[in-house]
């Protein structure tokens, strides 16, 4: 076990960024409000060669972080590039479109006294809870259940991850072309490290607002998850079984929508249910495409 013993170890916050200056500004503002001692953490923005250019990113940073430009495309390489420039004993990963609650670093570090690495809670953010788009209504119910990911599926999303630097060095960096959070979390556990959930280490992540954004998200997730099964016939059989269950899962999960405290009206629930069925059937078709194309 690689428990963090010091009460205030130095923390390096790694923020991968690409082409979202407004989101980055909000993220950095939230990191400036942390309760953790200001002299005990640094923020590293690992920019993935955004089209705006490094000078525009520097202008948004405004001395609130160190900038590292990582030309290799992908969030995984960007995070790895940020880690290479980090000097902290603890690494804290957050996405550039996320907003950290004030005690995020403090609670994440505290949780490392109980587990080797942890994933924190993720709240789904919307502009107006009373006026949700159908995609937002769906995401309010189903997106970013990191507790379930940690406790049932044994991985944490990289939008809210804490680990000691020594653990990261032993487990190795993030890969590309696969679900990097799943692959890295399971690789770290296979190395002998324990994963836990940190409910008080909270970040907010904006909901997808449109059908196109949802499809873009799930097209990427499907491709990356499929990549994890490369060369493993047993996993590909499980993929087929999971795919065949997708349409029926929409019926089962309708109850979750109806009972959700995150929706405020019947119209929001109906909108979420319509997206649920539409998206599960879309995923069913896309998963079959991957299976039979051998991509």
PDB file of C-alpha atoms in Angstrom:
ATOM      1  CA  UNK A   1       0.000   0.000   0.000  1.00  0.00           C
ATOM      2  CA  UNK A   2       1.264   3.481  -0.904  1.00  0.00           C
ATOM      3  CA  UNK A   3      -0.648   5.527   1.663  1.00  0.00           C
ATOM      4  CA  UNK A   4       0.120   9.243   1.892  1.00  0.00           C
ATOM      5  CA  UNK A   5       1.346   9.910   5.428  1.00  0.00           C
ATOM      6  CA  UNK A   6       2.144  13.623   5.401  1.00  0.00           C
ATOM      7  CA  UNK A   7      -0.862  15.782   6.282  1.00  0.00           C
ATOM      8  CA  UNK A   8      -0.080  18.353   3.575  1.00  0.00           C
ATOM      9  CA  UNK A   9       2.009  16.710   0.854  1.00  0.00           C
ATOM     10  CA  UNK A  10       2.764  18.804  -2.199  1.00  0.00           C
ATOM     11  CA  UNK A  11       0.102  18.205  -4.854  1.00  0.00           C
ATOM     12  CA  UNK A  12       0.440  18.624  -8.603  1.00  0.00           C
ATOM     13  CA  UNK A  13      -2.926  19.236 -10.283  1.00  0.00           C
ATOM     14  CA  UNK A  14      -2.821  18.057 -13.899  1.00  0.00           C
ATOM     15  CA  UNK A  15      -5.274  19.721 -16.317  1.00  0.00           C
ATOM     16  CA  UNK A  16      -5.241  18.387 -19.894  1.00  0.00           C
ATOM     17  CA  UNK A  17      -6.613  20.991 -22.281  1.00  0.00           C
ATOM     18  CA  UNK A  18      -7.628  21.275 -25.918  1.00  0.00           C
ATOM     19  CA  UNK A  19      -9.593  24.083 -27.584  1.00  0.00           C
ATOM     20  CA  UNK A  20     -11.781  25.122 -24.617  1.00  0.00           C
ATOM     21  CA  UNK A  21     -10.473  28.386 -23.243  1.00  0.00           C
ATOM     22  CA  UNK A  22     -13.742  29.333 -21.517  1.00  0.00           C
ATOM     23  CA  UNK A  23     -13.910  25.996 -19.710  1.00  0.00           C
ATOM     24  CA  UNK A  24     -10.244  26.258 -18.747  1.00  0.00           C
ATOM     25  CA  UNK A  25     -10.830  29.707 -17.235  1.00  0.00           C
ATOM     26  CA  UNK A  26     -13.635  28.352 -15.036  1.00  0.00           C
ATOM     27  CA  UNK A  27     -11.554  25.349 -14.014  1.00  0.00           C
ATOM     28  CA  UNK A  28      -8.572  27.487 -13.013  1.00  0.00           C
ATOM     29  CA  UNK A  29     -10.821  29.879 -11.082  1.00  0.00           C
ATOM     30  CA  UNK A  30     -12.164  26.938  -9.063  1.00  0.00           C
ATOM     31  CA  UNK A  31      -8.636  25.726  -8.326  1.00  0.00           C
ATOM     32  CA  UNK A  32      -7.819  29.206  -7.044  1.00  0.00           C
ATOM     33  CA  UNK A  33     -10.567  28.800  -4.409  1.00  0.00           C
ATOM     34  CA  UNK A  34      -9.167  25.613  -2.865  1.00  0.00           C
ATOM     35  CA  UNK A  35      -8.948  25.254   0.907  1.00  0.00           C
ATOM     36  CA  UNK A  36      -5.670  23.353   0.578  1.00  0.00           C
ATOM     37  CA  UNK A  37      -2.650  25.548   1.434  1.00  0.00           C
ATOM     38  CA  UNK A  38      -1.717  27.576  -1.630  1.00  0.00           C
ATOM     39  CA  UNK A  39       2.003  26.929  -1.162  1.00  0.00           C
ATOM     40  CA  UNK A  40       1.429  23.145  -1.143  1.00  0.00           C
ATOM     41  CA  UNK A  41      -0.001  22.671  -4.617  1.00  0.00           C
ATOM     42  CA  UNK A  42       0.815  23.582  -8.193  1.00  0.00           C
ATOM     43  CA  UNK A  43      -1.378  23.545 -11.292  1.00  0.00           C
ATOM     44  CA  UNK A  44      -0.040  22.276 -14.618  1.00  0.00           C
ATOM     45  CA  UNK A  45      -2.030  22.865 -17.800  1.00  0.00           C
ATOM     46  CA  UNK A  46      -0.998  20.301 -20.393  1.00  0.00           C
ATOM     47  CA  UNK A  47      -2.190  21.836 -23.653  1.00  0.00           C
ATOM     48  CA  UNK A  48      -2.667  19.437 -26.563  1.00  0.00           C
ATOM     49  CA  UNK A  49      -1.506  21.995 -29.170  1.00  0.00           C
ATOM     50  CA  UNK A  50      -4.800  23.908 -29.211  1.00  0.00           C
ATOM     51  CA  UNK A  51      -5.508  25.768 -32.472  1.00  0.00           C
ATOM     52  CA  UNK A  52      -5.670  29.094 -30.586  1.00  0.00           C
ATOM     53  CA  UNK A  53      -1.938  28.754 -29.891  1.00  0.00           C
ATOM     54  CA  UNK A  54       0.113  28.717 -26.722  1.00  0.00           C
ATOM     55  CA  UNK A  55      -0.024  32.506 -26.301  1.00  0.00           C
ATOM     56  CA  UNK A  56      -3.839  32.430 -26.071  1.00  0.00           C
ATOM     57  CA  UNK A  57      -3.679  29.626 -23.519  1.00  0.00           C
ATOM     58  CA  UNK A  58      -1.059  31.567 -21.546  1.00  0.00           C
ATOM     59  CA  UNK A  59      -3.349  34.605 -21.513  1.00  0.00           C
ATOM     60  CA  UNK A  60      -6.147  32.556 -19.929  1.00  0.00           C
ATOM     61  CA  UNK A  61      -3.775  30.972 -17.431  1.00  0.00           C
ATOM     62  CA  UNK A  62      -2.574  34.419 -16.308  1.00  0.00           C
ATOM     63  CA  UNK A  63       0.093  33.016 -13.978  1.00  0.00           C
ATOM     64  CA  UNK A  64      -2.377  30.710 -12.245  1.00  0.00           C
ATOM     65  CA  UNK A  65      -0.650  27.602 -13.626  1.00  0.00           C
ATOM     66  CA  UNK A  66       2.385  26.308 -15.480  1.00  0.00           C
ATOM     67  CA  UNK A  67       1.853  25.603 -19.188  1.00  0.00           C
ATOM     68  CA  UNK A  68       3.214  22.506 -20.899  1.00  0.00           C
ATOM     69  CA  UNK A  69       2.537  22.006 -24.621  1.00  0.00           C
ATOM     70  CA  UNK A  70       2.115  18.346 -25.583  1.00  0.00           C
ATOM     71  CA  UNK A  71       1.990  17.912 -29.390  1.00  0.00           C
ATOM     72  CA  UNK A  72       0.985  14.225 -29.323  1.00  0.00           C
ATOM     73  CA  UNK A  73      -2.791  14.151 -29.679  1.00  0.00           C
ATOM     74  CA  UNK A  74      -4.999  12.683 -26.981  1.00  0.00           C
ATOM     75  CA  UNK A  75      -5.911  13.324 -23.368  1.00  0.00           C
ATOM     76  CA  UNK A  76      -3.694  10.439 -22.263  1.00  0.00           C
ATOM     77  CA  UNK A  77      -0.491  11.870 -23.740  1.00  0.00           C
ATOM     78  CA  UNK A  78      -1.464  15.325 -22.438  1.00  0.00           C
ATOM     79  CA  UNK A  79      -1.833  13.954 -18.903  1.00  0.00           C
ATOM     80  CA  UNK A  80       1.465  12.089 -19.216  1.00  0.00           C
ATOM     81  CA  UNK A  81       3.147  15.296 -20.363  1.00  0.00           C
ATOM     82  CA  UNK A  82       1.719  17.135 -17.371  1.00  0.00           C
ATOM     83  CA  UNK A  83       3.011  14.460 -15.007  1.00  0.00           C
ATOM     84  CA  UNK A  84       6.486  14.705 -16.553  1.00  0.00           C
ATOM     85  CA  UNK A  85       6.581  18.377 -15.534  1.00  0.00           C
ATOM     86  CA  UNK A  86       5.099  17.809 -12.061  1.00  0.00           C
ATOM     87  CA  UNK A  87       7.035  18.119  -8.817  1.00  0.00           C
ATOM     88  CA  UNK A  88       4.360  17.029  -6.315  1.00  0.00           C
ATOM     89  CA  UNK A  89       4.226  13.902  -4.168  1.00  0.00           C
ATOM     90  CA  UNK A  90       0.539  13.544  -5.071  1.00  0.00           C
ATOM     91  CA  UNK A  91      -0.998  13.832  -8.536  1.00  0.00           C
ATOM     92  CA  UNK A  92      -4.555  15.176  -8.861  1.00  0.00           C
ATOM     93  CA  UNK A  93      -6.212  14.872 -12.278  1.00  0.00           C
ATOM     94  CA  UNK A  94      -9.124  17.047 -13.393  1.00  0.00           C
ATOM     95  CA  UNK A  95     -10.492  17.843 -16.872  1.00  0.00           C
ATOM     96  CA  UNK A  96     -10.329  21.377 -18.209  1.00  0.00           C
ATOM     97  CA  UNK A  97     -14.130  21.653 -18.472  1.00  0.00           C
ATOM     98  CA  UNK A  98     -14.624  20.654 -14.815  1.00  0.00           C
ATOM     99  CA  UNK A  99     -15.128  22.883 -11.783  1.00  0.00           C
ATOM    100  CA  UNK A 100     -13.588  21.726  -8.504  1.00  0.00           C
ATOM    101  CA  UNK A 101     -15.430  22.361  -5.247  1.00  0.00           C
ATOM    102  CA  UNK A 102     -13.318  24.249  -2.669  1.00  0.00           C
ATOM    103  CA  UNK A 103     -12.335  21.209  -0.572  1.00  0.00           C
ATOM    104  CA  UNK A 104     -11.542  19.019  -3.590  1.00  0.00           C
ATOM    105  CA  UNK A 105      -7.769  18.800  -3.097  1.00  0.00           C
ATOM    106  CA  UNK A 106      -8.037  18.620   0.699  1.00  0.00           C
ATOM    107  CA  UNK A 107     -10.530  15.746   0.619  1.00  0.00           C
ATOM    108  CA  UNK A 108      -8.734  13.905  -2.169  1.00  0.00           C
ATOM    109  CA  UNK A 109      -5.463  13.960  -0.262  1.00  0.00           C
ATOM    110  CA  UNK A 110      -7.189  12.885   2.960  1.00  0.00           C
ATOM    111  CA  UNK A 111      -8.719   9.878   1.222  1.00  0.00           C
ATOM    112  CA  UNK A 112      -5.241   8.649   0.241  1.00  0.00           C
ATOM    113  CA  UNK A 113      -4.709   7.741   3.884  1.00  0.00           C
ATOM    114  CA  UNK A 114      -7.201   4.893   3.351  1.00  0.00           C
ATOM    115  CA  UNK A 115      -6.592   3.818  -0.261  1.00  0.00           C
ATOM    116  CA  UNK A 116      -3.660   3.773  -2.660  1.00  0.00           C
ATOM    117  CA  UNK A 117      -5.530   5.811  -5.281  1.00  0.00           C
ATOM    118  CA  UNK A 118      -9.023   7.257  -5.369  1.00  0.00           C
ATOM    119  CA  UNK A 119     -11.744   8.607  -7.587  1.00  0.00           C
ATOM    120  CA  UNK A 120     -13.971  11.392  -6.297  1.00  0.00           C
ATOM    121  CA  UNK A 121     -17.593  12.321  -6.797  1.00  0.00           C
ATOM    122  CA  UNK A 122     -18.690  14.047 -10.012  1.00  0.00           C
ATOM    123  CA  UNK A 123     -21.736  16.304 -10.111  1.00  0.00           C
ATOM    124  CA  UNK A 124     -23.448  16.893 -13.448  1.00  0.00           C
ATOM    125  CA  UNK A 125     -23.715  20.631 -14.131  1.00  0.00           C
ATOM    126  CA  UNK A 126     -26.491  22.273 -16.171  1.00  0.00           C
ATOM    127  CA  UNK A 127     -27.097  25.902 -17.011  1.00  0.00           C
ATOM    128  CA  UNK A 128     -30.722  25.959 -15.794  1.00  0.00           C
ATOM    129  CA  UNK A 129     -32.222  22.974 -13.899  1.00  0.00           C
ATOM    130  CA  UNK A 130     -35.713  24.222 -14.761  1.00  0.00           C
ATOM    131  CA  UNK A 131     -35.040  24.301 -18.517  1.00  0.00           C
ATOM    132  CA  UNK A 132     -33.166  21.119 -19.388  1.00  0.00           C
ATOM    133  CA  UNK A 133     -32.571  19.960 -22.930  1.00  0.00           C
ATOM    134  CA  UNK A 134     -33.411  16.263 -23.489  1.00  0.00           C
ATOM    135  CA  UNK A 135     -29.696  15.450 -23.515  1.00  0.00           C
ATOM    136  CA  UNK A 136     -29.161  17.285 -20.223  1.00  0.00           C
ATOM    137  CA  UNK A 137     -32.115  15.468 -18.641  1.00  0.00           C
ATOM    138  CA  UNK A 138     -30.598  12.142 -19.663  1.00  0.00           C
ATOM    139  CA  UNK A 139     -27.143  13.102 -18.392  1.00  0.00           C
ATOM    140  CA  UNK A 140     -28.526  14.282 -15.052  1.00  0.00           C
ATOM    141  CA  UNK A 141     -29.691  10.720 -14.439  1.00  0.00           C
ATOM    142  CA  UNK A 142     -27.003   8.601 -16.064  1.00  0.00           C
ATOM    143  CA  UNK A 143     -23.726  10.496 -16.480  1.00  0.00           C
ATOM    144  CA  UNK A 144     -20.607  10.250 -14.317  1.00  0.00           C
ATOM    145  CA  UNK A 145     -21.711   7.871 -11.554  1.00  0.00           C
ATOM    146  CA  UNK A 146     -18.132   7.560 -10.350  1.00  0.00           C
ATOM    147  CA  UNK A 147     -19.111   5.755  -7.174  1.00  0.00           C
ATOM    148  CA  UNK A 148     -20.564   2.907  -9.267  1.00  0.00           C
ATOM    149  CA  UNK A 149     -17.520   2.965 -11.528  1.00  0.00           C
ATOM    150  CA  UNK A 150     -15.167   2.631  -8.542  1.00  0.00           C
ATOM    151  CA  UNK A 151     -17.119   0.172  -6.419  1.00  0.00           C
ATOM    152  CA  UNK A 152     -18.699  -2.035  -9.101  1.00  0.00           C
ATOM    153  CA  UNK A 153     -16.585  -1.648 -12.232  1.00  0.00           C
ATOM    154  CA  UNK A 154     -13.245  -1.058 -10.495  1.00  0.00           C
ATOM    155  CA  UNK A 155     -12.060   2.049 -12.287  1.00  0.00           C
ATOM    156  CA  UNK A 156     -12.250   5.796 -11.796  1.00  0.00           C
ATOM    157  CA  UNK A 157     -12.716   8.446 -14.441  1.00  0.00           C
ATOM    158  CA  UNK A 158      -9.643  10.587 -14.948  1.00  0.00           C
ATOM    159  CA  UNK A 159     -11.673  13.773 -14.477  1.00  0.00           C
ATOM    160  CA  UNK A 160     -11.370  13.184 -10.715  1.00  0.00           C
ATOM    161  CA  UNK A 161      -8.402  11.013  -9.777  1.00  0.00           C
ATOM    162  CA  UNK A 162      -5.819  11.237  -6.994  1.00  0.00           C
ATOM    163  CA  UNK A 163      -2.724   9.060  -6.679  1.00  0.00           C
ATOM    164  CA  UNK A 164       0.782   9.282  -5.245  1.00  0.00           C
ATOM    165  CA  UNK A 165       3.474  10.039  -7.806  1.00  0.00           C
ATOM    166  CA  UNK A 166       5.300   6.846  -6.803  1.00  0.00           C
ATOM    167  CA  UNK A 167       2.206   4.794  -7.718  1.00  0.00           C
ATOM    168  CA  UNK A 168       1.900   6.484 -11.103  1.00  0.00           C
ATOM    169  CA  UNK A 169       5.566   5.830 -11.851  1.00  0.00           C
ATOM    170  CA  UNK A 170       5.166   2.141 -11.009  1.00  0.00           C
ATOM    171  CA  UNK A 171       1.898   1.650 -12.887  1.00  0.00           C
ATOM    172  CA  UNK A 172       3.025   3.657 -15.922  1.00  0.00           C
ATOM    173  CA  UNK A 173       1.339   6.356 -17.934  1.00  0.00           C
ATOM    174  CA  UNK A 174      -1.985   6.540 -19.745  1.00  0.00           C
ATOM    175  CA  UNK A 175      -2.398   4.794 -23.088  1.00  0.00           C
ATOM    176  CA  UNK A 176      -4.203   5.944 -26.223  1.00  0.00           C
ATOM    177  CA  UNK A 177      -6.802   4.222 -28.383  1.00  0.00           C
ATOM    178  CA  UNK A 178      -8.499   2.534 -25.423  1.00  0.00           C
ATOM    179  CA  UNK A 179     -10.663   3.647 -22.489  1.00  0.00           C
ATOM    180  CA  UNK A 180      -7.659   5.114 -20.747  1.00  0.00           C
ATOM    181  CA  UNK A 181      -9.310   5.507 -17.338  1.00  0.00           C
ATOM    182  CA  UNK A 182     -10.506   1.872 -17.311  1.00  0.00           C
ATOM    183  CA  UNK A 183      -7.220   0.505 -18.623  1.00  0.00           C
ATOM    184  CA  UNK A 184      -5.038   2.559 -16.262  1.00  0.00           C
ATOM    185  CA  UNK A 185      -7.155   1.876 -13.165  1.00  0.00           C
ATOM    186  CA  UNK A 186      -7.161  -1.865 -13.757  1.00  0.00           C
ATOM    187  CA  UNK A 187      -3.449  -1.893 -14.562  1.00  0.00           C
ATOM    188  CA  UNK A 188      -2.726  -0.067 -11.307  1.00  0.00           C
ATOM    189  CA  UNK A 189      -4.824  -2.590  -9.373  1.00  0.00           C
ATOM    190  CA  UNK A 190      -3.106  -5.506 -11.135  1.00  0.00           C
ATOM    191  CA  UNK A 191       0.167  -4.014  -9.883  1.00  0.00           C
ATOM    192  CA  UNK A 192      -1.189  -4.423  -6.346  1.00  0.00           C
ATOM    193  CA  UNK A 193      -2.678  -1.003  -5.527  1.00  0.00           C
ATOM    194  CA  UNK A 194      -6.103  -0.483  -3.960  1.00  0.00           C
ATOM    195  CA  UNK A 195      -8.774   1.814  -5.418  1.00  0.00           C
ATOM    196  CA  UNK A 196     -11.300   3.667  -3.269  1.00  0.00           C
ATOM    197  CA  UNK A 197     -14.087   6.210  -3.587  1.00  0.00           C
ATOM    198  CA  UNK A 198     -13.748   9.729  -2.132  1.00  0.00           C
ATOM    199  CA  UNK A 199     -17.307  11.140  -1.882  1.00  0.00           C
ATOM    200  CA  UNK A 200     -16.196  14.493  -0.457  1.00  0.00           C
ATOM    201  CA  UNK A 201     -13.650  15.187  -3.223  1.00  0.00           C
ATOM    202  CA  UNK A 202     -16.144  16.716  -5.651  1.00  0.00           C
ATOM    203  CA  UNK A 203     -15.887  18.221  -9.110  1.00  0.00           C
ATOM    204  CA  UNK A 204     -18.667  19.390 -11.410  1.00  0.00           C
ATOM    205  CA  UNK A 205     -18.738  18.299 -15.048  1.00  0.00           C
ATOM    206  CA  UNK A 206     -21.036  20.001 -17.585  1.00  0.00           C
ATOM    207  CA  UNK A 207     -23.746  17.843 -19.121  1.00  0.00           C
ATOM    208  CA  UNK A 208     -23.862  17.277 -22.854  1.00  0.00           C
ATOM    209  CA  UNK A 209     -26.580  19.550 -24.216  1.00  0.00           C
ATOM    210  CA  UNK A 210     -27.417  18.005 -27.597  1.00  0.00           C
ATOM    211  CA  UNK A 211     -27.938  14.678 -29.341  1.00  0.00           C
ATOM    212  CA  UNK A 212     -24.820  15.315 -31.458  1.00  0.00           C
ATOM    213  CA  UNK A 213     -22.709  15.774 -28.318  1.00  0.00           C
ATOM    214  CA  UNK A 214     -24.075  12.559 -26.821  1.00  0.00           C
ATOM    215  CA  UNK A 215     -23.363  10.578 -29.976  1.00  0.00           C
ATOM    216  CA  UNK A 216     -19.862  12.019 -30.139  1.00  0.00           C
ATOM    217  CA  UNK A 217     -19.244  10.960 -26.545  1.00  0.00           C
ATOM    218  CA  UNK A 218     -20.557   7.427 -27.018  1.00  0.00           C
ATOM    219  CA  UNK A 219     -18.858   6.893 -30.356  1.00  0.00           C
ATOM    220  CA  UNK A 220     -15.554   7.612 -28.625  1.00  0.00           C
ATOM    221  CA  UNK A 221     -16.385   5.448 -25.583  1.00  0.00           C
ATOM    222  CA  UNK A 222     -17.519   2.542 -27.761  1.00  0.00           C
ATOM    223  CA  UNK A 223     -14.338   2.676 -29.838  1.00  0.00           C
ATOM    224  CA  UNK A 224     -12.100   2.911 -26.781  1.00  0.00           C
ATOM    225  CA  UNK A 225     -13.907   0.132 -24.905  1.00  0.00           C
ATOM    226  CA  UNK A 226     -13.757  -2.066 -28.001  1.00  0.00           C
ATOM    227  CA  UNK A 227     -10.016  -1.402 -28.107  1.00  0.00           C
ATOM    228  CA  UNK A 228      -9.620  -3.011 -24.681  1.00  0.00           C
ATOM    229  CA  UNK A 229     -10.800  -6.343 -26.130  1.00  0.00           C
ATOM    230  CA  UNK A 230      -8.254  -6.461 -28.961  1.00  0.00           C
ATOM    231  CA  UNK A 231      -6.832  -9.969 -29.358  1.00  0.00           C
ATOM    232  CA  UNK A 232      -9.022 -11.417 -26.578  1.00  0.00           C
ATOM    233  CA  UNK A 233     -11.808 -13.668 -27.921  1.00  0.00           C
ATOM    234  CA  UNK A 234     -13.440 -14.082 -24.480  1.00  0.00           C
ATOM    235  CA  UNK A 235     -13.815 -10.332 -24.092  1.00  0.00           C
ATOM    236  CA  UNK A 236     -15.272 -10.039 -27.568  1.00  0.00           C
ATOM    237  CA  UNK A 237     -17.866 -12.696 -26.722  1.00  0.00           C
ATOM    238  CA  UNK A 238     -18.768 -10.670 -23.622  1.00  0.00           C
ATOM    239  CA  UNK A 239     -19.005  -7.619 -25.889  1.00  0.00           C
ATOM    240  CA  UNK A 240     -21.554  -9.430 -28.071  1.00  0.00           C
ATOM    241  CA  UNK A 241     -23.597 -10.504 -25.036  1.00  0.00           C
ATOM    242  CA  UNK A 242     -23.513  -6.973 -23.609  1.00  0.00           C
ATOM    243  CA  UNK A 243     -24.508  -5.518 -26.992  1.00  0.00           C
ATOM    244  CA  UNK A 244     -27.522  -7.805 -27.314  1.00  0.00           C
ATOM    245  CA  UNK A 245     -28.749  -6.653 -23.896  1.00  0.00           C
ATOM    246  CA  UNK A 246     -28.605  -2.928 -24.705  1.00  0.00           C
ATOM    247  CA  UNK A 247     -32.185  -2.509 -26.025  1.00  0.00           C
ATOM    248  CA  UNK A 248     -33.658  -4.373 -23.047  1.00  0.00           C
ATOM    249  CA  UNK A 249     -31.555  -2.297 -20.650  1.00  0.00           C
ATOM    250  CA  UNK A 250     -33.486   0.801 -21.738  1.00  0.00           C
ATOM    251  CA  UNK A 251     -36.680  -0.770 -20.417  1.00  0.00           C
ATOM    252  CA  UNK A 252     -35.021  -1.652 -17.105  1.00  0.00           C
ATOM    253  CA  UNK A 253     -33.475   1.798 -16.678  1.00  0.00           C
ATOM    254  CA  UNK A 254     -36.728   3.629 -17.335  1.00  0.00           C
ATOM    255  CA  UNK A 255     -37.503   3.075 -13.649  1.00  0.00           C
ATOM    256  CA  UNK A 256     -34.320   4.931 -12.746  1.00  0.00           C
ATOM    257  CA  UNK A 257     -35.485   7.953 -14.732  1.00  0.00           C
ATOM    258  CA  UNK A 258     -38.930   7.913 -13.117  1.00  0.00           C
ATOM    259  CA  UNK A 259     -37.411   7.781  -9.622  1.00  0.00           C
ATOM    260  CA  UNK A 260     -34.588  10.263 -10.172  1.00  0.00           C
ATOM    261  CA  UNK A 261     -34.487  13.242  -7.773  1.00  0.00           C
ATOM    262  CA  UNK A 262     -32.440  15.171 -10.352  1.00  0.00           C
ATOM    263  CA  UNK A 263     -35.417  15.772 -12.673  1.00  0.00           C
ATOM    264  CA  UNK A 264     -38.119  18.288 -11.784  1.00  0.00           C
ATOM    265  CA  UNK A 265     -41.102  17.535 -14.015  1.00  0.00           C
ATOM    266  CA  UNK A 266     -42.916  14.911 -16.058  1.00  0.00           C
ATOM    267  CA  UNK A 267     -41.721  16.568 -19.255  1.00  0.00           C
ATOM    268  CA  UNK A 268     -38.099  16.256 -18.155  1.00  0.00           C
ATOM    269  CA  UNK A 269     -38.620  12.574 -17.337  1.00  0.00           C
ATOM    270  CA  UNK A 270     -40.250  11.918 -20.714  1.00  0.00           C
ATOM    271  CA  UNK A 271     -37.398  13.717 -22.469  1.00  0.00           C
ATOM    272  CA  UNK A 272     -34.811  11.649 -20.590  1.00  0.00           C
ATOM    273  CA  UNK A 273     -36.655   8.401 -21.405  1.00  0.00           C
ATOM    274  CA  UNK A 274     -36.818   9.276 -25.103  1.00  0.00           C
ATOM    275  CA  UNK A 275     -33.053   9.891 -25.178  1.00  0.00           C
ATOM    276  CA  UNK A 276     -32.457   6.705 -23.157  1.00  0.00           C
ATOM    277  CA  UNK A 277     -34.200   4.509 -25.768  1.00  0.00           C
ATOM    278  CA  UNK A 278     -32.791   6.385 -28.731  1.00  0.00           C
ATOM    279  CA  UNK A 279     -29.232   6.221 -27.397  1.00  0.00           C
ATOM    280  CA  UNK A 280     -29.359   2.553 -26.358  1.00  0.00           C
ATOM    281  CA  UNK A 281     -30.540   1.565 -29.844  1.00  0.00           C
ATOM    282  CA  UNK A 282     -27.842   3.767 -31.406  1.00  0.00           C
ATOM    283  CA  UNK A 283     -25.206   2.117 -29.200  1.00  0.00           C
ATOM    284  CA  UNK A 284     -26.605  -1.306 -30.140  1.00  0.00           C
ATOM    285  CA  UNK A 285     -26.078  -0.569 -33.838  1.00  0.00           C
ATOM    286  CA  UNK A 286     -22.648   0.993 -33.353  1.00  0.00           C
ATOM    287  CA  UNK A 287     -21.471  -1.914 -31.178  1.00  0.00           C
ATOM    288  CA  UNK A 288     -22.575  -4.445 -33.801  1.00  0.00           C
ATOM    289  CA  UNK A 289     -20.744  -2.399 -36.432  1.00  0.00           C
ATOM    290  CA  UNK A 290     -17.513  -2.614 -34.432  1.00  0.00           C
ATOM    291  CA  UNK A 291     -17.990  -6.319 -33.782  1.00  0.00           C
ATOM    292  CA  UNK A 292     -18.578  -7.344 -37.381  1.00  0.00           C
ATOM    293  CA  UNK A 293     -16.172  -4.914 -38.993  1.00  0.00           C
ATOM    294  CA  UNK A 294     -13.330  -6.113 -36.795  1.00  0.00           C
ATOM    295  CA  UNK A 295     -12.238  -2.480 -36.440  1.00  0.00           C
TER     296      UNK A 295
END
